[in-house]
Amino acid sequence: LTAHATPPLAIIALFEVSISTRPLHTADLWARRRDVDSLMSLLYEFICMLIWGARSQSSGGCIMQPIKSAEEKIADLRLFIPKATNAILQFQALLTRLETDSDFRKLWNRDSGAALSAVGIDPEARRELGPYEDGAQCVNCITPGGNACHC
Protein backbone atom coordinates (compact mmCIF):
# COMPACT_ATOMS: atom_id res chain seq x y z
CA LEU A 1 0.00 0.00 0.00
CA THR A 2 1.59 3.27 -1.09
CA ALA A 3 0.24 6.80 -1.05
CA HIS A 4 1.04 7.51 -4.68
CA ALA A 5 -1.08 4.55 -5.77
CA THR A 6 -3.92 4.83 -3.27
CA PRO A 7 -6.38 7.71 -2.86
CA PRO A 8 -6.22 9.26 0.63
CA LEU A 9 -9.78 8.24 1.53
CA ALA A 10 -8.93 4.61 0.84
CA ILE A 11 -5.87 4.91 3.07
CA ILE A 12 -7.98 6.37 5.86
CA ALA A 13 -10.62 3.66 5.43
CA LEU A 14 -7.99 0.92 5.61
CA PHE A 15 -6.50 2.57 8.68
CA GLU A 16 -9.89 2.73 10.40
CA VAL A 17 -10.57 -0.94 9.69
CA SER A 18 -7.12 -1.97 10.92
CA ILE A 19 -7.47 -0.22 14.28
CA SER A 20 -11.18 -0.78 14.87
CA THR A 21 -10.76 -4.56 14.89
CA ARG A 22 -8.39 -4.40 17.86
CA PRO A 23 -9.57 -4.20 21.47
CA LEU A 24 -8.51 -1.07 23.29
CA HIS A 25 -5.81 -2.19 25.71
CA THR A 26 -2.91 -0.19 27.09
CA ALA A 27 -0.53 -2.67 25.47
CA ASP A 28 -1.93 -1.71 22.06
CA LEU A 29 -1.33 2.02 22.44
CA TRP A 30 2.21 1.84 21.07
CA ALA A 31 1.04 -0.26 18.15
CA ARG A 32 -1.67 2.30 17.43
CA ARG A 33 0.93 5.05 17.60
CA ARG A 34 2.86 3.22 14.89
CA ASP A 35 -0.37 2.95 12.86
CA VAL A 36 -0.90 6.70 13.15
CA ASP A 37 2.72 7.38 12.22
CA SER A 38 2.38 5.08 9.19
CA LEU A 39 -0.82 6.80 8.11
CA MET A 40 0.72 10.23 8.46
CA SER A 41 3.74 9.10 6.47
CA LEU A 42 1.50 7.79 3.69
CA LEU A 43 -0.58 10.96 3.63
CA TYR A 44 2.56 13.10 3.53
CA GLU A 45 3.87 11.04 0.62
CA PHE A 46 0.57 11.54 -1.20
CA ILE A 47 0.63 15.30 -0.60
CA CYS A 48 4.18 15.52 -1.93
CA MET A 49 3.08 13.66 -5.04
CA LEU A 50 0.10 15.97 -5.56
CA ILE A 51 1.83 19.26 -4.91
CA TRP A 52 5.33 18.76 -6.23
CA GLY A 53 5.11 15.57 -8.22
CA ALA A 54 7.91 14.36 -5.97
CA ARG A 55 8.54 11.48 -3.61
CA SER A 56 9.19 12.37 0.01
CA GLN A 57 12.49 11.73 1.75
CA SER A 58 12.59 9.74 4.97
CA SER A 59 14.14 12.80 6.62
CA GLY A 60 10.92 14.74 6.19
CA GLY A 61 11.34 16.87 3.08
CA CYS A 62 10.09 16.43 -0.45
CA ILE A 63 12.67 15.73 -3.12
CA MET A 64 12.24 18.49 -5.68
CA GLN A 65 15.51 18.01 -7.53
CA PRO A 66 17.66 15.09 -8.58
CA ILE A 67 20.24 13.65 -6.20
CA LYS A 68 23.61 15.37 -6.50
CA SER A 69 26.41 13.63 -8.29
CA ALA A 70 29.26 12.16 -6.23
CA GLU A 71 31.52 15.02 -7.33
CA GLU A 72 28.97 17.64 -6.22
CA LYS A 73 28.51 15.88 -2.88
CA ILE A 74 32.28 15.75 -2.34
CA ALA A 75 32.55 19.49 -3.02
CA ASP A 76 29.65 20.23 -0.67
CA LEU A 77 31.12 18.12 2.13
CA ARG A 78 34.56 19.70 1.72
CA LEU A 79 32.93 23.08 2.36
CA PHE A 80 30.52 21.91 5.07
CA ILE A 81 32.76 19.80 7.34
CA PRO A 82 35.25 22.56 8.31
CA LYS A 83 32.35 24.92 9.03
CA ALA A 84 30.51 22.25 11.02
CA THR A 85 33.69 21.44 12.97
CA ASN A 86 34.01 25.13 13.83
CA ALA A 87 30.34 25.22 14.87
CA ILE A 88 30.96 22.35 17.31
CA LEU A 89 33.90 24.25 18.79
CA GLN A 90 31.62 27.27 19.19
CA PHE A 91 29.05 25.13 21.02
CA GLN A 92 31.83 23.84 23.30
CA ALA A 93 32.92 27.41 24.03
CA LEU A 94 29.31 28.36 24.79
CA LEU A 95 28.93 25.42 27.17
CA THR A 96 32.19 26.22 28.95
CA ARG A 97 31.27 29.87 29.40
CA LEU A 98 27.77 29.01 30.64
CA GLU A 99 29.16 26.48 33.12
CA THR A 100 32.06 28.54 34.45
CA ASP A 101 31.26 32.24 34.09
CA SER A 102 28.43 33.63 36.22
CA ASP A 103 28.58 37.00 34.44
CA PHE A 104 28.20 35.22 31.12
CA ARG A 105 25.17 33.33 32.45
CA LYS A 106 23.63 36.65 33.47
CA LEU A 107 24.35 38.02 29.99
CA TRP A 108 22.73 34.92 28.48
CA ASN A 109 19.60 35.39 30.58
CA ARG A 110 19.46 39.08 29.69
CA ASP A 111 20.52 38.97 26.01
CA SER A 112 21.24 35.55 24.54
CA GLY A 113 22.11 37.09 21.17
CA ALA A 114 24.95 39.09 22.71
CA ALA A 115 26.16 36.00 24.56
CA LEU A 116 26.13 33.98 21.35
CA SER A 117 28.07 36.68 19.55
CA ALA A 118 30.63 36.69 22.37
CA VAL A 119 31.57 33.08 21.53
CA GLY A 120 31.44 33.62 17.76
CA ILE A 121 27.98 32.21 17.07
CA ASP A 122 25.81 34.26 14.72
CA PRO A 123 22.49 34.66 16.54
CA GLU A 124 20.73 34.98 13.18
CA ALA A 125 22.04 31.65 11.80
CA ARG A 126 18.79 30.06 12.91
CA ARG A 127 17.08 31.81 10.01
CA GLU A 128 18.69 29.24 7.71
CA LEU A 129 16.25 26.69 9.20
CA GLY A 130 13.06 28.59 10.04
CA PRO A 131 10.43 29.87 10.16
CA TYR A 132 8.81 27.57 12.66
CA GLU A 133 5.04 27.23 12.84
CA ASP A 134 5.00 26.40 16.57
CA GLY A 135 7.87 28.60 17.70
CA ALA A 136 11.54 27.85 17.81
CA GLN A 137 12.56 24.33 18.73
CA CYS A 138 16.25 24.44 19.58
CA VAL A 139 18.16 21.22 19.14
CA ASN A 140 21.60 22.86 18.96
CA CYS A 141 21.96 21.89 15.34
CA ILE A 142 24.40 22.82 12.65
CA THR A 143 22.67 24.63 9.79
CA PRO A 144 23.03 23.61 6.15
CA GLY A 145 25.48 26.50 5.83
CA GLY A 146 27.65 24.94 8.55
CA ASN A 147 26.77 27.47 11.23
CA ALA A 148 26.04 26.78 14.88
CA CYS A 149 22.32 27.33 15.31
CA HIS A 150 20.54 28.68 18.36
CA CYS A 151 16.76 28.97 18.42
PDB file of C-alpha atoms in Angstrom:
ATOM      1  CA  LEU A   1       0.000   0.000   0.000  1.00  0.00           C
ATOM      2  CA  THR A   2       1.589   3.272  -1.087  1.00  0.00           C
ATOM      3  CA  ALA A   3       0.242   6.798  -1.051  1.00  0.00           C
ATOM      4  CA  HIS A   4       1.043   7.511  -4.677  1.00  0.00           C
ATOM      5  CA  ALA A   5      -1.077   4.549  -5.772  1.00  0.00           C
ATOM      6  CA  THR A   6      -3.917   4.830  -3.269  1.00  0.00           C
ATOM      7  CA  PRO A   7      -6.376   7.713  -2.861  1.00  0.00           C
ATOM      8  CA  PRO A   8      -6.223   9.262   0.626  1.00  0.00           C
ATOM      9  CA  LEU A   9      -9.777   8.238   1.534  1.00  0.00           C
ATOM     10  CA  ALA A  10      -8.933   4.609   0.840  1.00  0.00           C
ATOM     11  CA  ILE A  11      -5.871   4.913   3.066  1.00  0.00           C
ATOM     12  CA  ILE A  12      -7.975   6.375   5.863  1.00  0.00           C
ATOM     13  CA  ALA A  13     -10.622   3.660   5.432  1.00  0.00           C
ATOM     14  CA  LEU A  14      -7.987   0.916   5.615  1.00  0.00           C
ATOM     15  CA  PHE A  15      -6.498   2.574   8.683  1.00  0.00           C
ATOM     16  CA  GLU A  16      -9.894   2.733  10.402  1.00  0.00           C
ATOM     17  CA  VAL A  17     -10.567  -0.943   9.686  1.00  0.00           C
ATOM     18  CA  SER A  18      -7.124  -1.967  10.919  1.00  0.00           C
ATOM     19  CA  ILE A  19      -7.470  -0.222  14.277  1.00  0.00           C
ATOM     20  CA  SER A  20     -11.182  -0.779  14.873  1.00  0.00           C
ATOM     21  CA  THR A  21     -10.762  -4.560  14.886  1.00  0.00           C
ATOM     22  CA  ARG A  22      -8.391  -4.397  17.859  1.00  0.00           C
ATOM     23  CA  PRO A  23      -9.572  -4.199  21.470  1.00  0.00           C
ATOM     24  CA  LEU A  24      -8.513  -1.073  23.294  1.00  0.00           C
ATOM     25  CA  HIS A  25      -5.806  -2.191  25.706  1.00  0.00           C
ATOM     26  CA  THR A  26      -2.912  -0.194  27.088  1.00  0.00           C
ATOM     27  CA  ALA A  27      -0.529  -2.671  25.468  1.00  0.00           C
ATOM     28  CA  ASP A  28      -1.935  -1.711  22.060  1.00  0.00           C
ATOM     29  CA  LEU A  29      -1.326   2.021  22.445  1.00  0.00           C
ATOM     30  CA  TRP A  30       2.213   1.840  21.069  1.00  0.00           C
ATOM     31  CA  ALA A  31       1.039  -0.263  18.148  1.00  0.00           C
ATOM     32  CA  ARG A  32      -1.667   2.299  17.427  1.00  0.00           C
ATOM     33  CA  ARG A  33       0.928   5.053  17.597  1.00  0.00           C
ATOM     34  CA  ARG A  34       2.862   3.222  14.889  1.00  0.00           C
ATOM     35  CA  ASP A  35      -0.367   2.952  12.857  1.00  0.00           C
ATOM     36  CA  VAL A  36      -0.900   6.705  13.150  1.00  0.00           C
ATOM     37  CA  ASP A  37       2.721   7.380  12.220  1.00  0.00           C
ATOM     38  CA  SER A  38       2.384   5.085   9.193  1.00  0.00           C
ATOM     39  CA  LEU A  39      -0.823   6.796   8.114  1.00  0.00           C
ATOM     40  CA  MET A  40       0.721  10.233   8.463  1.00  0.00           C
ATOM     41  CA  SER A  41       3.736   9.101   6.466  1.00  0.00           C
ATOM     42  CA  LEU A  42       1.504   7.789   3.687  1.00  0.00           C
ATOM     43  CA  LEU A  43      -0.578  10.965   3.626  1.00  0.00           C
ATOM     44  CA  TYR A  44       2.557  13.098   3.532  1.00  0.00           C
ATOM     45  CA  GLU A  45       3.865  11.037   0.619  1.00  0.00           C
ATOM     46  CA  PHE A  46       0.565  11.540  -1.204  1.00  0.00           C
ATOM     47  CA  ILE A  47       0.626  15.304  -0.598  1.00  0.00           C
ATOM     48  CA  CYS A  48       4.177  15.521  -1.929  1.00  0.00           C
ATOM     49  CA  MET A  49       3.081  13.664  -5.041  1.00  0.00           C
ATOM     50  CA  LEU A  50       0.096  15.972  -5.560  1.00  0.00           C
ATOM     51  CA  ILE A  51       1.835  19.263  -4.910  1.00  0.00           C
ATOM     52  CA  TRP A  52       5.326  18.763  -6.226  1.00  0.00           C
ATOM     53  CA  GLY A  53       5.115  15.571  -8.223  1.00  0.00           C
ATOM     54  CA  ALA A  54       7.907  14.358  -5.968  1.00  0.00           C
ATOM     55  CA  ARG A  55       8.535  11.481  -3.611  1.00  0.00           C
ATOM     56  CA  SER A  56       9.194  12.374   0.008  1.00  0.00           C
ATOM     57  CA  GLN A  57      12.486  11.725   1.750  1.00  0.00           C
ATOM     58  CA  SER A  58      12.592   9.741   4.969  1.00  0.00           C
ATOM     59  CA  SER A  59      14.137  12.801   6.623  1.00  0.00           C
ATOM     60  CA  GLY A  60      10.924  14.738   6.190  1.00  0.00           C
ATOM     61  CA  GLY A  61      11.338  16.871   3.082  1.00  0.00           C
ATOM     62  CA  CYS A  62      10.095  16.427  -0.453  1.00  0.00           C
ATOM     63  CA  ILE A  63      12.669  15.733  -3.123  1.00  0.00           C
ATOM     64  CA  MET A  64      12.240  18.492  -5.676  1.00  0.00           C
ATOM     65  CA  GLN A  65      15.506  18.006  -7.527  1.00  0.00           C
ATOM     66  CA  PRO A  66      17.661  15.087  -8.578  1.00  0.00           C
ATOM     67  CA  ILE A  67      20.240  13.647  -6.199  1.00  0.00           C
ATOM     68  CA  LYS A  68      23.607  15.374  -6.496  1.00  0.00           C
ATOM     69  CA  SER A  69      26.415  13.629  -8.287  1.00  0.00           C
ATOM     70  CA  ALA A  70      29.258  12.158  -6.232  1.00  0.00           C
ATOM     71  CA  GLU A  71      31.516  15.022  -7.327  1.00  0.00           C
ATOM     72  CA  GLU A  72      28.974  17.639  -6.221  1.00  0.00           C
ATOM     73  CA  LYS A  73      28.505  15.880  -2.877  1.00  0.00           C
ATOM     74  CA  ILE A  74      32.283  15.746  -2.341  1.00  0.00           C
ATOM     75  CA  ALA A  75      32.553  19.485  -3.023  1.00  0.00           C
ATOM     76  CA  ASP A  76      29.647  20.230  -0.671  1.00  0.00           C
ATOM     77  CA  LEU A  77      31.117  18.125   2.132  1.00  0.00           C
ATOM     78  CA  ARG A  78      34.564  19.698   1.716  1.00  0.00           C
ATOM     79  CA  LEU A  79      32.931  23.080   2.363  1.00  0.00           C
ATOM     80  CA  PHE A  80      30.524  21.915   5.075  1.00  0.00           C
ATOM     81  CA  ILE A  81      32.762  19.796   7.336  1.00  0.00           C
ATOM     82  CA  PRO A  82      35.247  22.558   8.307  1.00  0.00           C
ATOM     83  CA  LYS A  83      32.347  24.921   9.030  1.00  0.00           C
ATOM     84  CA  ALA A  84      30.512  22.247  11.024  1.00  0.00           C
ATOM     85  CA  THR A  85      33.689  21.445  12.965  1.00  0.00           C
ATOM     86  CA  ASN A  86      34.007  25.131  13.828  1.00  0.00           C
ATOM     87  CA  ALA A  87      30.338  25.220  14.871  1.00  0.00           C
ATOM     88  CA  ILE A  88      30.956  22.346  17.307  1.00  0.00           C
ATOM     89  CA  LEU A  89      33.900  24.252  18.794  1.00  0.00           C
ATOM     90  CA  GLN A  90      31.619  27.270  19.194  1.00  0.00           C
ATOM     91  CA  PHE A  91      29.053  25.129  21.021  1.00  0.00           C
ATOM     92  CA  GLN A  92      31.827  23.842  23.296  1.00  0.00           C
ATOM     93  CA  ALA A  93      32.920  27.410  24.028  1.00  0.00           C
ATOM     94  CA  LEU A  94      29.313  28.358  24.788  1.00  0.00           C
ATOM     95  CA  LEU A  95      28.931  25.423  27.174  1.00  0.00           C
ATOM     96  CA  THR A  96      32.194  26.217  28.948  1.00  0.00           C
ATOM     97  CA  ARG A  97      31.272  29.871  29.401  1.00  0.00           C
ATOM     98  CA  LEU A  98      27.771  29.011  30.635  1.00  0.00           C
ATOM     99  CA  GLU A  99      29.163  26.482  33.118  1.00  0.00           C
ATOM    100  CA  THR A 100      32.062  28.544  34.446  1.00  0.00           C
ATOM    101  CA  ASP A 101      31.259  32.239  34.090  1.00  0.00           C
ATOM    102  CA  SER A 102      28.426  33.625  36.217  1.00  0.00           C
ATOM    103  CA  ASP A 103      28.575  37.004  34.440  1.00  0.00           C
ATOM    104  CA  PHE A 104      28.195  35.220  31.115  1.00  0.00           C
ATOM    105  CA  ARG A 105      25.167  33.326  32.451  1.00  0.00           C
ATOM    106  CA  LYS A 106      23.625  36.646  33.471  1.00  0.00           C
ATOM    107  CA  LEU A 107      24.353  38.018  29.993  1.00  0.00           C
ATOM    108  CA  TRP A 108      22.730  34.921  28.483  1.00  0.00           C
ATOM    109  CA  ASN A 109      19.596  35.387  30.581  1.00  0.00           C
ATOM    110  CA  ARG A 110      19.457  39.078  29.687  1.00  0.00           C
ATOM    111  CA  ASP A 111      20.520  38.968  26.007  1.00  0.00           C
ATOM    112  CA  SER A 112      21.242  35.546  24.542  1.00  0.00           C
ATOM    113  CA  GLY A 113      22.113  37.088  21.166  1.00  0.00           C
ATOM    114  CA  ALA A 114      24.945  39.090  22.705  1.00  0.00           C
ATOM    115  CA  ALA A 115      26.160  36.001  24.559  1.00  0.00           C
ATOM    116  CA  LEU A 116      26.129  33.979  21.350  1.00  0.00           C
ATOM    117  CA  SER A 117      28.075  36.683  19.549  1.00  0.00           C
ATOM    118  CA  ALA A 118      30.632  36.688  22.366  1.00  0.00           C
ATOM    119  CA  VAL A 119      31.567  33.083  21.533  1.00  0.00           C
ATOM    120  CA  GLY A 120      31.441  33.618  17.763  1.00  0.00           C
ATOM    121  CA  ILE A 121      27.977  32.206  17.068  1.00  0.00           C
ATOM    122  CA  ASP A 122      25.814  34.255  14.720  1.00  0.00           C
ATOM    123  CA  PRO A 123      22.485  34.664  16.544  1.00  0.00           C
ATOM    124  CA  GLU A 124      20.735  34.976  13.177  1.00  0.00           C
ATOM    125  CA  ALA A 125      22.039  31.649  11.803  1.00  0.00           C
ATOM    126  CA  ARG A 126      18.790  30.056  12.909  1.00  0.00           C
ATOM    127  CA  ARG A 127      17.083  31.815  10.014  1.00  0.00           C
ATOM    128  CA  GLU A 128      18.685  29.238   7.712  1.00  0.00           C
ATOM    129  CA  LEU A 129      16.251  26.694   9.198  1.00  0.00           C
ATOM    130  CA  GLY A 130      13.060  28.591  10.036  1.00  0.00           C
ATOM    131  CA  PRO A 131      10.434  29.872  10.159  1.00  0.00           C
ATOM    132  CA  TYR A 132       8.812  27.570  12.665  1.00  0.00           C
ATOM    133  CA  GLU A 133       5.041  27.233  12.842  1.00  0.00           C
ATOM    134  CA  ASP A 134       5.004  26.403  16.567  1.00  0.00           C
ATOM    135  CA  GLY A 135       7.867  28.604  17.704  1.00  0.00           C
ATOM    136  CA  ALA A 136      11.545  27.846  17.810  1.00  0.00           C
ATOM    137  CA  GLN A 137      12.559  24.325  18.729  1.00  0.00           C
ATOM    138  CA  CYS A 138      16.245  24.441  19.583  1.00  0.00           C
ATOM    139  CA  VAL A 139      18.161  21.221  19.144  1.00  0.00           C
ATOM    140  CA  ASN A 140      21.604  22.857  18.964  1.00  0.00           C
ATOM    141  CA  CYS A 141      21.957  21.887  15.342  1.00  0.00           C
ATOM    142  CA  ILE A 142      24.395  22.824  12.648  1.00  0.00           C
ATOM    143  CA  THR A 143      22.665  24.635   9.792  1.00  0.00           C
ATOM    144  CA  PRO A 144      23.033  23.611   6.148  1.00  0.00           C
ATOM    145  CA  GLY A 145      25.485  26.505   5.834  1.00  0.00           C
ATOM    146  CA  GLY A 146      27.648  24.945   8.553  1.00  0.00           C
ATOM    147  CA  ASN A 147      26.768  27.475  11.234  1.00  0.00           C
ATOM    148  CA  ALA A 148      26.040  26.782  14.883  1.00  0.00           C
ATOM    149  CA  CYS A 149      22.320  27.329  15.312  1.00  0.00           C
ATOM    150  CA  HIS A 150      20.539  28.677  18.358  1.00  0.00           C
ATOM    151  CA  CYS A 151      16.763  28.967  18.421  1.00  0.00           C
TER     152      CYS A 151
END
